[in-house]
Amino acid sequence: MSEQEPNAERDGQEPTTSPAEKYDEYVMPITKGYDPFTVERASGTTMETTEGDQYLDCFSGISVTNAGHNNPEVVAAAKDQLDDLIHTCSYVYRNEPVADLAERIAEITPGDLQKTFFCNSGTEAVEGAIKLARKHTGSKEVVALEMAFHGRTLGSLALTGNHAYKHEMAPTMNDVVHAPAPYQFRSPYGDCSEEEFAARAAEELERVIGTHTSTDLAAVVLEPVMGEGGIVVPPKGYLKRVQEIAHDHGALLILDEVQTGYGRTGTMFASEQFDVEPDILTQAKGIADGLPLGAFTAPADIADSFEAGDHLSTFGGNPVCCAAALANIDALQDGIVENAAEQGEWLAERLADLEDEYDLVGETRGRGLMFGVELVGPLAEEDTDASDRDAGTAEGEPAKKAADAVKDYMREEHGVLVGVGGYHKNVIRFQPPLTITREELERAVGALEDGLRAVEA
Ligand SMILES: Cc1ncc(COP(=O)(O)O)c(C=O)c1O
């Protein structure tokens, strides 16, 4: 007879009941440490814990709840749809929310982008877009950028230009090469104007195509503004030039707007600000204000390269998520994107002042309500490992520990939540719900300054 399984209650022990204990026991340990609270409910820019503590959220669940947590119109639309129909598999039986959302996306995306495939997440959107580019061009190779992030499934991980996400789980998809990111703060080309930098970075990409591919190119894929890479804004003219290079090689330009889309940068899509119309545009995160939905959209002549059976997703185009997305787009267009642009302008100026005021602040950069504060300097030497230092910089070593310390200080002392990211993990990320008010932003920047002062001291 086998031995009895341990049972806490029968053995007279306290049962493990708290979410924290259950996470430890039953959830795979994929983050190194969760922030030390459990969220019970959220509304607008506020998250409330099971203990009743309230936090001002300036990270939006990694840039997702653009229309505010539990936006009432999104909630109402999802609830209505729940009563009627939860699932059809939209690739077997049509449903109305998919039809309406696809039409709406054609209206709000740039240029001729017209036909959409729906899936459930950003990484699926990116991988689907690569499949479409391969099918359309008949070619295989893909160029992505160093420092880029495109997701964690094996195809998207291959495109991600950061070893920190790969660990021992690479190699992944074949036929991917990486070109240097247009990251002017740590420019390898010395002091140069934005225009010169754009030209040099684009030349580098062309050199990588020439040296590392057989020029059997299906796509160049990049984020209009890098998110996980540290809120890196490309220089003017770069994206357009990259599209020309891609087209010269018979390849498509895929812009991954999973993080920048749906108002995050102060326009519905960041592409609009860089005067470029991608050949395929990927979306997720802010598309449905927190309900799981991903998508990629292409002009009809590209989209129609897919034939029956080429691609499918069981849950993709879920009617509840699509109904929520439609209400989300209404809400975003009804003043929320405008608010992101307006508050973003104020935030840009306010953060720029910090560059002179604090030694720790190397650069502040971003668009709309997607801003990064890159920390450098005195604490950095012992904080960074050798590979980080190898990056070399005239501007100061990346201050990773300082970034974590400032983030923790802001949470503990001010109840303000921000993210930390960047290739060197030294960038404080401001990506609040786009409904944030000036007063709340002032509070957040005040908390940041207090954190910088405390850590510098
Ligand atoms: C630009 C970009 N692409 C793709 C992804 C992957 O999205 P998901 O986590 O929904 O798979 C992310 C996630 O952070 C992202 O920022």
GROMACS .gro file of C-alpha atoms and ligand atoms in nm:
model
  473
    1MET     CA    1   0.000   0.000   0.000
    2SER     CA    2   0.135   0.345  -0.083
    3GLU     CA    3   0.201   0.598   0.192
    4GLN     CA    4  -0.069   0.855   0.268
    5GLU     CA    5  -0.015   1.196   0.099
    6PRO     CA    6   0.059   1.477   0.349
    7ASN     CA    7  -0.253   1.678   0.434
    8ALA     CA    8  -0.210   1.999   0.635
    9GLU     CA    9  -0.554   2.000   0.797
   10ARG     CA   10  -0.555   1.630   0.890
   11ASP     CA   11  -0.199   1.662   1.025
   12GLY     CA   12  -0.309   1.948   1.251
   13GLN     CA   13  -0.114   2.218   1.062
   14GLU     CA   14  -0.241   2.558   0.951
   15PRO     CA   15  -0.366   2.520   0.592
   16THR     CA   16  -0.184   2.743   0.343
   17THR     CA   17  -0.444   2.999   0.254
   18SER     CA   18  -0.294   3.333   0.151
   19PRO     CA   19  -0.249   3.410  -0.219
   20ALA     CA   20   0.123   3.470  -0.152
   21GLU     CA   21   0.163   3.121  -0.008
   22LYS     CA   22  -0.040   2.967  -0.289
   23TYR     CA   23   0.174   3.149  -0.545
   24ASP     CA   24   0.485   3.004  -0.380
   25GLU     CA   25   0.337   2.659  -0.371
   26TYR     CA   26   0.145   2.632  -0.695
   27VAL     CA   27   0.247   2.903  -0.944
   28MET     CA   28   0.564   2.858  -1.148
   29PRO     CA   29   0.833   3.092  -1.020
   30ILE     CA   30   0.879   3.292  -1.337
   31THR     CA   31   0.950   3.627  -1.174
   32LYS     CA   32   1.233   3.668  -0.928
   33GLY     CA   33   0.998   3.824  -0.672
   34TYR     CA   34   0.647   3.958  -0.695
   35ASP     CA   35   0.579   4.306  -0.562
   36PRO     CA   36   0.464   4.233  -0.210
   37PHE     CA   37   0.091   4.273  -0.241
   38THR     CA   38  -0.213   4.105  -0.389
   39VAL     CA   39  -0.448   4.321  -0.594
   40GLU     CA   40  -0.816   4.289  -0.511
   41ARG     CA   41  -0.969   4.550  -0.740
   42ALA     CA   42  -0.873   4.840  -0.963
   43SER     CA   43  -1.040   5.140  -1.116
   44GLY     CA   44  -0.896   5.414  -1.340
   45THR     CA   45  -0.542   5.474  -1.218
   46THR     CA   46  -0.593   5.316  -0.875
   47MET     CA   47  -0.511   4.962  -0.769
   48GLU     CA   48  -0.634   4.840  -0.432
   49THR     CA   49  -0.481   4.550  -0.244
   50THR     CA   50  -0.646   4.280  -0.034
   51GLU     CA   51  -0.524   4.478   0.269
   52GLY     CA   52  -0.715   4.784   0.147
   53ASP     CA   53  -0.403   4.985   0.048
   54GLN     CA   54  -0.437   5.201  -0.261
   55TYR     CA   55  -0.165   5.263  -0.519
   56LEU     CA   56  -0.138   5.510  -0.804
   57ASP     CA   57  -0.061   5.282  -1.097
   58CYS     CA   58   0.191   5.428  -1.343
   59PHE     CA   59   0.265   5.099  -1.518
   60SER     CA   60  -0.083   4.973  -1.627
   61GLY     CA   61  -0.005   4.603  -1.590
   62ILE     CA   62   0.286   4.649  -1.834
   63SER     CA   63   0.121   4.909  -2.051
   64VAL     CA   64  -0.216   4.742  -2.101
   65THR     CA   65  -0.500   4.929  -1.925
   66ASN     CA   66  -0.477   5.234  -2.151
   67ALA     CA   67  -0.843   5.333  -2.103
   68GLY     CA   68  -0.807   5.299  -1.725
   69HIS     CA   69  -0.850   4.991  -1.509
   70ASN     CA   70  -1.202   4.851  -1.539
   71ASN     CA   71  -1.314   5.126  -1.772
   72PRO     CA   72  -1.693   5.122  -1.717
   73GLU     CA   73  -1.778   5.122  -2.089
   74VAL     CA   74  -1.543   4.833  -2.158
   75VAL     CA   75  -1.683   4.639  -1.862
   76ALA     CA   76  -2.042   4.699  -1.975
   77ALA     CA   77  -1.969   4.587  -2.332
   78ALA     CA   78  -1.795   4.271  -2.213
   79LYS     CA   79  -2.079   4.188  -1.971
   80ASP     CA   80  -2.344   4.236  -2.241
   81GLN     CA   81  -2.153   4.008  -2.475
   82LEU     CA   82  -2.103   3.747  -2.204
   83ASP     CA   83  -2.480   3.709  -2.176
   84ASP     CA   84  -2.517   3.643  -2.549
   85LEU     CA   85  -2.218   3.446  -2.674
   86ILE     CA   86  -1.879   3.355  -2.529
   87HIS     CA   87  -1.717   3.144  -2.798
   88THR     CA   88  -1.759   3.026  -3.153
   89CYS     CA   89  -1.403   2.976  -3.275
   90SER     CA   90  -1.432   3.272  -3.505
   91TYR     CA   91  -1.250   3.088  -3.785
   92VAL     CA   92  -1.521   2.821  -3.804
   93TYR     CA   93  -1.840   3.018  -3.727
   94ARG     CA   94  -1.846   3.394  -3.781
   95ASN     CA   95  -1.948   3.629  -3.499
   96GLU     CA   96  -2.050   3.994  -3.518
   97PRO     CA   97  -1.797   4.148  -3.279
   98VAL     CA   98  -1.510   4.013  -3.493
   99ALA     CA   99  -1.663   4.158  -3.810
  100ASP     CA  100  -1.723   4.496  -3.645
  101LEU     CA  101  -1.381   4.512  -3.482
  102ALA     CA  102  -1.196   4.416  -3.801
  103GLU     CA  103  -1.380   4.695  -3.985
  104ARG     CA  104  -1.298   4.940  -3.706
  105ILE     CA  105  -0.929   4.848  -3.704
  106ALA     CA  106  -0.913   4.912  -4.079
  107GLU     CA  107  -1.049   5.261  -4.007
  108ILE     CA  108  -0.809   5.351  -3.725
  109THR     CA  109  -0.483   5.198  -3.851
  110PRO     CA  110  -0.256   5.394  -4.087
  111GLY     CA  111  -0.265   5.381  -4.468
  112ASP     CA  112  -0.403   5.082  -4.654
  113LEU     CA  113  -0.394   4.841  -4.359
  114GLN     CA  114  -0.724   4.660  -4.401
  115LYS     CA  115  -0.752   4.293  -4.307
  116THR     CA  116  -0.692   4.160  -3.957
  117PHE     CA  117  -0.616   3.822  -3.803
  118PHE     CA  118  -0.716   3.789  -3.437
  119CYS     CA  119  -0.526   3.591  -3.177
  120ASN     CA  120  -0.481   3.617  -2.799
  121SER     CA  121  -0.153   3.789  -2.721
  122GLY     CA  122   0.135   3.998  -2.849
  123THR     CA  123   0.371   3.713  -2.912
  124GLU     CA  124   0.113   3.531  -3.124
  125ALA     CA  125   0.053   3.849  -3.323
  126VAL     CA  126   0.425   3.879  -3.396
  127GLU     CA  127   0.463   3.514  -3.496
  128GLY     CA  128   0.153   3.529  -3.717
  129ALA     CA  129   0.288   3.842  -3.884
  130ILE     CA  130   0.616   3.663  -3.961
  131LYS     CA  131   0.424   3.371  -4.113
  132LEU     CA  132   0.225   3.611  -4.330
  133ALA     CA  133   0.543   3.790  -4.442
  134ARG     CA  134   0.702   3.458  -4.532
  135LYS     CA  135   0.394   3.343  -4.720
  136HIS     CA  136   0.362   3.672  -4.908
  137THR     CA  137   0.727   3.711  -5.005
  138GLY     CA  138   0.816   3.344  -5.042
  139SER     CA  139   1.132   3.428  -4.846
  140LYS     CA  140   1.247   3.321  -4.503
  141GLU     CA  141   1.498   3.550  -4.337
  142VAL     CA  142   1.402   3.814  -4.083
  143VAL     CA  143   1.594   4.115  -3.951
  144ALA     CA  144   1.517   4.239  -3.600
  145LEU     CA  145   1.697   4.484  -3.373
  146GLU     CA  146   1.938   4.429  -3.090
  147MET     CA  147   1.769   4.521  -2.758
  148ALA     CA  148   1.426   4.454  -2.911
  149PHE     CA  149   1.150   4.263  -2.734
  150HIS     CA  150   0.882   4.079  -2.928
  151GLY     CA  151   0.757   3.812  -2.689
  152ARG     CA  152   0.851   3.488  -2.521
  153THR     CA  153   0.733   3.203  -2.741
  154LEU     CA  154   1.014   3.054  -2.944
  155GLY     CA  155   0.961   3.248  -3.267
  156SER     CA  156   0.923   3.586  -3.098
  157LEU     CA  157   1.208   3.502  -2.864
  158ALA     CA  158   1.429   3.453  -3.168
  159LEU     CA  159   1.347   3.811  -3.273
  160THR     CA  160   1.406   3.945  -2.921
  161GLY     CA  161   1.753   4.100  -2.911
  162ASN     CA  162   1.837   4.043  -2.547
  163HIS     CA  163   2.004   3.735  -2.399
  164ALA     CA  164   1.833   3.802  -2.064
  165TYR     CA  165   1.504   3.667  -2.201
  166LYS     CA  166   1.658   3.360  -2.364
  167HIS     CA  167   1.876   3.195  -2.098
  168GLU     CA  168   1.927   2.829  -2.178
  169MET     CA  169   1.607   2.810  -2.385
  170ALA     CA  170   1.765   2.920  -2.715
  171PRO     CA  171   1.828   2.836  -2.998
  172THR     CA  172   1.487   2.927  -3.125
  173MET     CA  173   1.362   3.011  -3.478
  174ASN     CA  174   1.620   2.998  -3.758
  175ASP     CA  175   1.697   3.267  -4.012
  176VAL     CA  176   1.690   3.567  -3.778
  177VAL     CA  177   1.966   3.827  -3.761
  178HIS     CA  178   1.991   4.139  -3.548
  179ALA     CA  179   2.099   4.490  -3.642
  180PRO     CA  180   2.208   4.753  -3.387
  181ALA     CA  181   1.926   4.946  -3.222
  182PRO     CA  182   1.891   5.319  -3.297
  183TYR     CA  183   1.987   5.402  -2.938
  184GLN     CA  184   2.147   5.742  -2.954
  185PHE     CA  185   2.212   5.780  -2.581
  186ARG     CA  186   2.483   5.515  -2.608
  187SER     CA  187   2.573   5.594  -2.967
  188PRO     CA  188   2.862   5.391  -3.110
  189TYR     CA  189   2.908   5.665  -3.374
  190GLY     CA  190   3.021   5.938  -3.138
  191ASP     CA  191   2.865   6.282  -3.132
  192CYS     CA  192   2.640   6.335  -3.430
  193SER     CA  193   2.316   6.505  -3.522
  194GLU     CA  194   1.985   6.316  -3.514
  195GLU     CA  195   1.983   6.302  -3.896
  196GLU     CA  196   2.339   6.167  -3.913
  197PHE     CA  197   2.259   5.913  -3.643
  198ALA     CA  198   1.948   5.797  -3.831
  199ALA     CA  199   2.151   5.754  -4.149
  200ARG     CA  200   2.431   5.564  -3.969
  201ALA     CA  201   2.188   5.333  -3.790
  202ALA     CA  202   2.006   5.255  -4.114
  203GLU     CA  203   2.342   5.190  -4.290
  204GLU     CA  204   2.426   4.944  -4.013
  205LEU     CA  205   2.101   4.759  -4.073
  206GLU     CA  206   2.184   4.739  -4.441
  207ARG     CA  207   2.534   4.615  -4.357
  208VAL     CA  208   2.385   4.340  -4.139
  209ILE     CA  209   2.160   4.231  -4.425
  210GLY     CA  210   2.463   4.220  -4.654
  211THR     CA  211   2.689   4.036  -4.413
  212HIS     CA  212   2.457   3.806  -4.215
  213THR     CA  213   2.180   3.703  -4.454
  214SER     CA  214   2.163   3.548  -4.797
  215THR     CA  215   1.927   3.840  -4.879
  216ASP     CA  216   1.635   3.597  -4.899
  217LEU     CA  217   1.453   3.846  -4.680
  218ALA     CA  218   1.089   3.816  -4.570
  219ALA     CA  219   1.070   4.097  -4.317
  220VAL     CA  220   1.232   4.359  -4.105
  221VAL     CA  221   1.050   4.373  -3.773
  222LEU     CA  222   1.084   4.646  -3.516
  223GLU     CA  223   0.905   4.841  -3.246
  224PRO     CA  224   0.843   5.207  -3.340
  225VAL     CA  225   0.944   5.293  -2.982
  226MET     CA  226   1.122   5.014  -2.796
  227GLY     CA  227   0.939   4.928  -2.476
  228GLU     CA  228   1.123   4.657  -2.284
  229GLY     CA  229   1.450   4.778  -2.442
  230GLY     CA  230   1.423   5.097  -2.235
  231ILE     CA  231   1.179   5.332  -2.413
  232VAL     CA  232   1.413   5.397  -2.705
  233VAL     CA  233   1.273   5.650  -2.952
  234PRO     CA  234   1.425   5.619  -3.301
  235PRO     CA  235   1.572   5.928  -3.466
  236LYS     CA  236   1.363   6.112  -3.722
  237GLY     CA  237   1.372   5.947  -4.063
  238TYR     CA  238   1.503   5.611  -3.941
  239LEU     CA  239   1.184   5.405  -3.974
  240LYS     CA  240   1.111   5.540  -4.320
  241ARG     CA  241   1.464   5.461  -4.436
  242VAL     CA  242   1.440   5.109  -4.290
  243GLN     CA  243   1.118   5.053  -4.483
  244GLU     CA  244   1.294   5.158  -4.804
  245ILE     CA  245   1.578   4.916  -4.731
  246ALA     CA  246   1.330   4.635  -4.658
  247HIS     CA  247   1.143   4.701  -4.982
  248ASP     CA  248   1.468   4.719  -5.181
  249HIS     CA  249   1.527   4.362  -5.065
  250GLY     CA  250   1.173   4.248  -5.145
  251ALA     CA  251   1.089   4.228  -4.772
  252LEU     CA  252   0.803   4.369  -4.567
  253LEU     CA  253   0.827   4.613  -4.278
  254ILE     CA  254   0.647   4.476  -3.974
  255LEU     CA  255   0.593   4.736  -3.704
  256ASP     CA  256   0.530   4.574  -3.369
  257GLU     CA  257   0.287   4.813  -3.201
  258VAL     CA  258   0.191   4.568  -2.928
  259GLN     CA  259   0.316   4.816  -2.670
  260THR     CA  260   0.299   5.148  -2.856
  261GLY     CA  261  -0.051   5.103  -3.001
  262TYR     CA  262  -0.391   5.215  -2.881
  263GLY     CA  263  -0.299   5.564  -2.774
  264ARG     CA  264   0.007   5.488  -2.564
  265THR     CA  265   0.235   5.736  -2.745
  266GLY     CA  266  -0.026   6.012  -2.776
  267THR     CA  267  -0.163   5.903  -3.114
  268MET     CA  268  -0.369   5.590  -3.180
  269PHE     CA  269  -0.056   5.426  -3.330
  270ALA     CA  270   0.305   5.542  -3.300
  271SER     CA  271   0.360   5.483  -3.675
  272GLU     CA  272   0.158   5.800  -3.736
  273GLN     CA  273   0.424   6.008  -3.562
  274PHE     CA  274   0.706   5.866  -3.770
  275ASP     CA  275   0.529   5.912  -4.100
  276VAL     CA  276   0.549   5.546  -4.193
  277GLU     CA  277   0.281   5.302  -4.303
  278PRO     CA  278   0.392   4.953  -4.210
  279ASP     CA  279   0.323   4.654  -4.433
  280ILE     CA  280   0.201   4.459  -4.130
  281LEU     CA  281   0.107   4.607  -3.792
  282THR     CA  282   0.090   4.395  -3.477
  283GLN     CA  283  -0.131   4.482  -3.180
  284ALA     CA  284  -0.220   4.344  -2.836
  285LYS     CA  285  -0.183   4.490  -2.482
  286GLY     CA  286  -0.398   4.809  -2.498
  287ILE     CA  287  -0.636   4.675  -2.764
  288ALA     CA  288  -0.904   4.561  -2.516
  289ASP     CA  289  -0.800   4.736  -2.193
  290GLY     CA  290  -0.691   4.412  -2.026
  291LEU     CA  291  -0.897   4.142  -2.191
  292PRO     CA  292  -0.669   3.901  -2.378
  293LEU     CA  293  -0.664   3.984  -2.748
  294GLY     CA  294  -0.393   4.016  -3.012
  295ALA     CA  295  -0.412   4.106  -3.379
  296PHE     CA  296  -0.212   4.176  -3.691
  297THR     CA  297  -0.335   4.384  -3.980
  298ALA     CA  298  -0.213   4.413  -4.339
  299PRO     CA  299  -0.324   4.566  -4.669
  300ALA     CA  300  -0.555   4.335  -4.867
  301ASP     CA  301  -0.292   4.234  -5.125
  302ILE     CA  302  -0.060   4.112  -4.849
  303ALA     CA  303  -0.332   3.966  -4.623
  304ASP     CA  304  -0.482   3.770  -4.912
  305SER     CA  305  -0.160   3.571  -4.943
  306PHE     CA  306  -0.291   3.359  -4.657
  307GLU     CA  307  -0.493   3.066  -4.782
  308ALA     CA  308  -0.741   2.850  -4.593
  309GLY     CA  309  -0.553   2.641  -4.339
  310ASP     CA  310  -0.241   2.861  -4.331
  311HIS     CA  311  -0.311   2.996  -3.982
  312LEU     CA  312  -0.569   2.963  -3.703
  313SER     CA  313  -0.627   3.029  -3.336
  314THR     CA  314  -0.900   2.850  -3.136
  315PHE     CA  315  -0.970   3.144  -2.906
  316GLY     CA  316  -0.859   3.420  -3.146
  317GLY     CA  317  -1.143   3.664  -3.216
  318ASN     CA  318  -1.323   3.577  -2.897
  319PRO     CA  319  -1.652   3.774  -2.910
  320VAL     CA  320  -1.626   3.900  -2.550
  321CYS     CA  321  -1.274   4.038  -2.607
  322CYS     CA  322  -1.373   4.187  -2.942
  323ALA     CA  323  -1.683   4.357  -2.795
  324ALA     CA  324  -1.460   4.497  -2.519
  325ALA     CA  325  -1.208   4.617  -2.780
  326LEU     CA  326  -1.480   4.805  -2.969
  327ALA     CA  327  -1.590   4.985  -2.652
  328ASN     CA  328  -1.225   5.047  -2.568
  329ILE     CA  329  -1.160   5.214  -2.905
  330ASP     CA  330  -1.469   5.434  -2.855
  331ALA     CA  331  -1.341   5.539  -2.514
  332LEU     CA  332  -0.988   5.604  -2.642
  333GLN     CA  333  -1.120   5.817  -2.928
  334ASP     CA  334  -1.350   6.003  -2.691
  335GLY     CA  335  -1.073   6.210  -2.532
  336ILE     CA  336  -0.838   5.954  -2.377
  337VAL     CA  337  -0.577   5.958  -2.655
  338GLU     CA  338  -0.596   6.337  -2.652
  339ASN     CA  339  -0.532   6.331  -2.279
  340ALA     CA  340  -0.228   6.106  -2.334
  341ALA     CA  341  -0.085   6.359  -2.581
  342GLU     CA  342  -0.155   6.655  -2.353
  343GLN     CA  343  -0.027   6.500  -2.031
  344GLY     CA  344   0.265   6.352  -2.224
  345GLU     CA  345   0.380   6.696  -2.332
  346TRP     CA  346   0.383   6.813  -1.974
  347LEU     CA  347   0.558   6.496  -1.859
  348ALA     CA  348   0.829   6.530  -2.126
  349GLU     CA  349   0.919   6.880  -2.008
  350ARG     CA  350   0.899   6.796  -1.642
  351LEU     CA  351   1.120   6.489  -1.679
  352ALA     CA  352   1.370   6.672  -1.902
  353ASP     CA  353   1.433   6.913  -1.613
  354LEU     CA  354   1.551   6.618  -1.403
  355GLU     CA  355   1.846   6.559  -1.638
  356ASP     CA  356   2.012   6.875  -1.502
  357GLU     CA  357   1.893   6.838  -1.145
  358TYR     CA  358   2.002   6.482  -1.063
  359ASP     CA  359   2.336   6.316  -1.137
  360LEU     CA  360   2.158   5.983  -1.149
  361VAL     CA  361   1.944   6.084  -1.445
  362GLY     CA  362   2.128   6.017  -1.770
  363GLU     CA  363   1.845   6.071  -2.014
  364THR     CA  364   1.467   6.101  -2.017
  365ARG     CA  365   1.286   6.005  -2.337
  366GLY     CA  366   0.956   5.888  -2.477
  367ARG     CA  367   0.634   5.986  -2.648
  368GLY     CA  368   0.288   6.044  -2.507
  369LEU     CA  369   0.256   5.847  -2.185
  370MET     CA  370   0.540   5.605  -2.262
  371PHE     CA  371   0.841   5.754  -2.088
  372GLY     CA  372   1.170   5.624  -1.960
  373VAL     CA  373   1.418   5.775  -1.716
  374GLU     CA  374   1.758   5.614  -1.770
  375LEU     CA  375   1.969   5.611  -1.453
  376VAL     CA  376   2.346   5.623  -1.466
  377GLY     CA  377   2.633   5.709  -1.245
  378PRO     CA  378   2.793   5.678  -0.912
  379LEU     CA  379   2.620   5.363  -0.788
  380ALA     CA  380   2.666   5.188  -1.114
  381GLU     CA  381   3.019   5.053  -1.094
  382GLU     CA  382   2.945   4.780  -0.842
  383ASP     CA  383   2.588   4.731  -0.971
  384THR     CA  384   2.659   4.609  -1.320
  385ASP     CA  385   2.820   4.291  -1.434
  386ALA     CA  386   3.108   4.280  -1.678
  387SER     CA  387   2.890   4.226  -1.985
  388ASP     CA  388   2.692   4.540  -1.901
  389ARG     CA  389   3.009   4.741  -1.862
  390ASP     CA  390   3.135   4.607  -2.194
  391ALA     CA  391   2.858   4.811  -2.356
  392GLY     CA  392   3.080   5.114  -2.286
  393THR     CA  393   2.939   5.461  -2.264
  394ALA     CA  394   3.057   5.816  -2.257
  395GLU     CA  395   2.751   5.909  -2.058
  396GLY     CA  396   2.785   5.699  -1.744
  397GLU     CA  397   2.749   5.334  -1.655
  398PRO     CA  398   2.397   5.190  -1.623
  399ALA     CA  399   2.271   5.216  -1.263
  400LYS     CA  400   2.057   4.905  -1.230
  401LYS     CA  401   2.042   4.883  -0.852
  402ALA     CA  402   1.959   5.252  -0.827
  403ALA     CA  403   1.664   5.200  -1.064
  404ASP     CA  404   1.528   4.919  -0.847
  405ALA     CA  405   1.585   5.125  -0.532
  406VAL     CA  406   1.400   5.428  -0.674
  407LYS     CA  407   1.110   5.207  -0.787
  408ASP     CA  408   1.081   5.046  -0.443
  409TYR     CA  409   1.106   5.384  -0.270
  410MET     CA  410   0.825   5.526  -0.484
  411ARG     CA  411   0.602   5.231  -0.396
  412GLU     CA  412   0.683   5.215  -0.027
  413GLU     CA  413   0.696   5.587   0.056
  414HIS     CA  414   0.448   5.731  -0.194
  415GLY     CA  415   0.223   5.445  -0.307
  416VAL     CA  416   0.323   5.504  -0.670
  417LEU     CA  417   0.386   5.207  -0.899
  418VAL     CA  418   0.632   5.233  -1.190
  419GLY     CA  419   0.822   4.974  -1.393
  420VAL     CA  420   1.191   4.916  -1.444
  421GLY     CA  421   1.324   4.797  -1.779
  422GLY     CA  422   1.581   4.856  -2.047
  423TYR     CA  423   1.854   4.639  -2.191
  424HIS     CA  424   2.069   4.734  -1.891
  425LYS     CA  425   1.769   4.720  -1.652
  426ASN     CA  426   1.834   5.078  -1.544
  427VAL     CA  427   1.534   5.262  -1.692
  428ILE     CA  428   1.238   5.372  -1.478
  429ARG     CA  429   0.927   5.330  -1.689
  430PHE     CA  430   0.625   5.561  -1.670
  431GLN     CA  431   0.336   5.402  -1.859
  432PRO     CA  432   0.023   5.494  -1.663
  433PRO     CA  433  -0.337   5.449  -1.777
  434LEU     CA  434  -0.393   5.721  -2.037
  435THR     CA  435  -0.674   5.861  -1.824
  436ILE     CA  436  -0.424   5.992  -1.570
  437THR     CA  437  -0.479   6.351  -1.453
  438ARG     CA  438  -0.219   6.629  -1.423
  439GLU     CA  439  -0.253   6.616  -1.047
  440GLU     CA  440  -0.177   6.243  -1.042
  441LEU     CA  441   0.120   6.288  -1.275
  442GLU     CA  442   0.254   6.565  -1.051
  443ARG     CA  443   0.227   6.326  -0.760
  444ALA     CA  444   0.411   6.056  -0.956
  445VAL     CA  445   0.695   6.287  -1.063
  446GLY     CA  446   0.719   6.422  -0.708
  447ALA     CA  447   0.758   6.063  -0.585
  448LEU     CA  448   1.026   6.001  -0.848
  449GLU     CA  449   1.222   6.309  -0.740
  450ASP     CA  450   1.196   6.208  -0.378
  451GLY     CA  451   1.322   5.861  -0.473
  452LEU     CA  452   1.613   6.006  -0.672
  453ARG     CA  453   1.710   6.229  -0.380
  454ALA     CA  454   1.692   5.940  -0.135
  455VAL     CA  455   1.899   5.708  -0.354
  456GLU     CA  456   2.156   5.977  -0.441
  457ALA     CA  457   2.195   6.049  -0.073
  458LIG     C1  458   0.664   4.517  -2.846
  458LIG     C2  459   0.612   4.390  -2.786
  458LIG     N1  460   0.583   4.287  -2.866
  458LIG     C3  461   0.535   4.171  -2.818
  458LIG     C4  462   0.516   4.153  -2.683
  458LIG     C5  463   0.462   4.023  -2.631
  458LIG     O1  464   0.332   4.040  -2.588
  458LIG     P1  465   0.262   3.927  -2.498
  458LIG     O2  466   0.327   3.932  -2.364
  458LIG     O3  467   0.117   3.967  -2.496
  458LIG     O4  468   0.284   3.798  -2.567
  458LIG     C6  469   0.545   4.258  -2.596
  458LIG     C7  470   0.528   4.242  -2.450
  458LIG     O5  471   0.579   4.314  -2.369
  458LIG     C8  472   0.595   4.379  -2.647
  458LIG     O6  473   0.625   4.483  -2.568
   0.00000   0.00000   0.00000
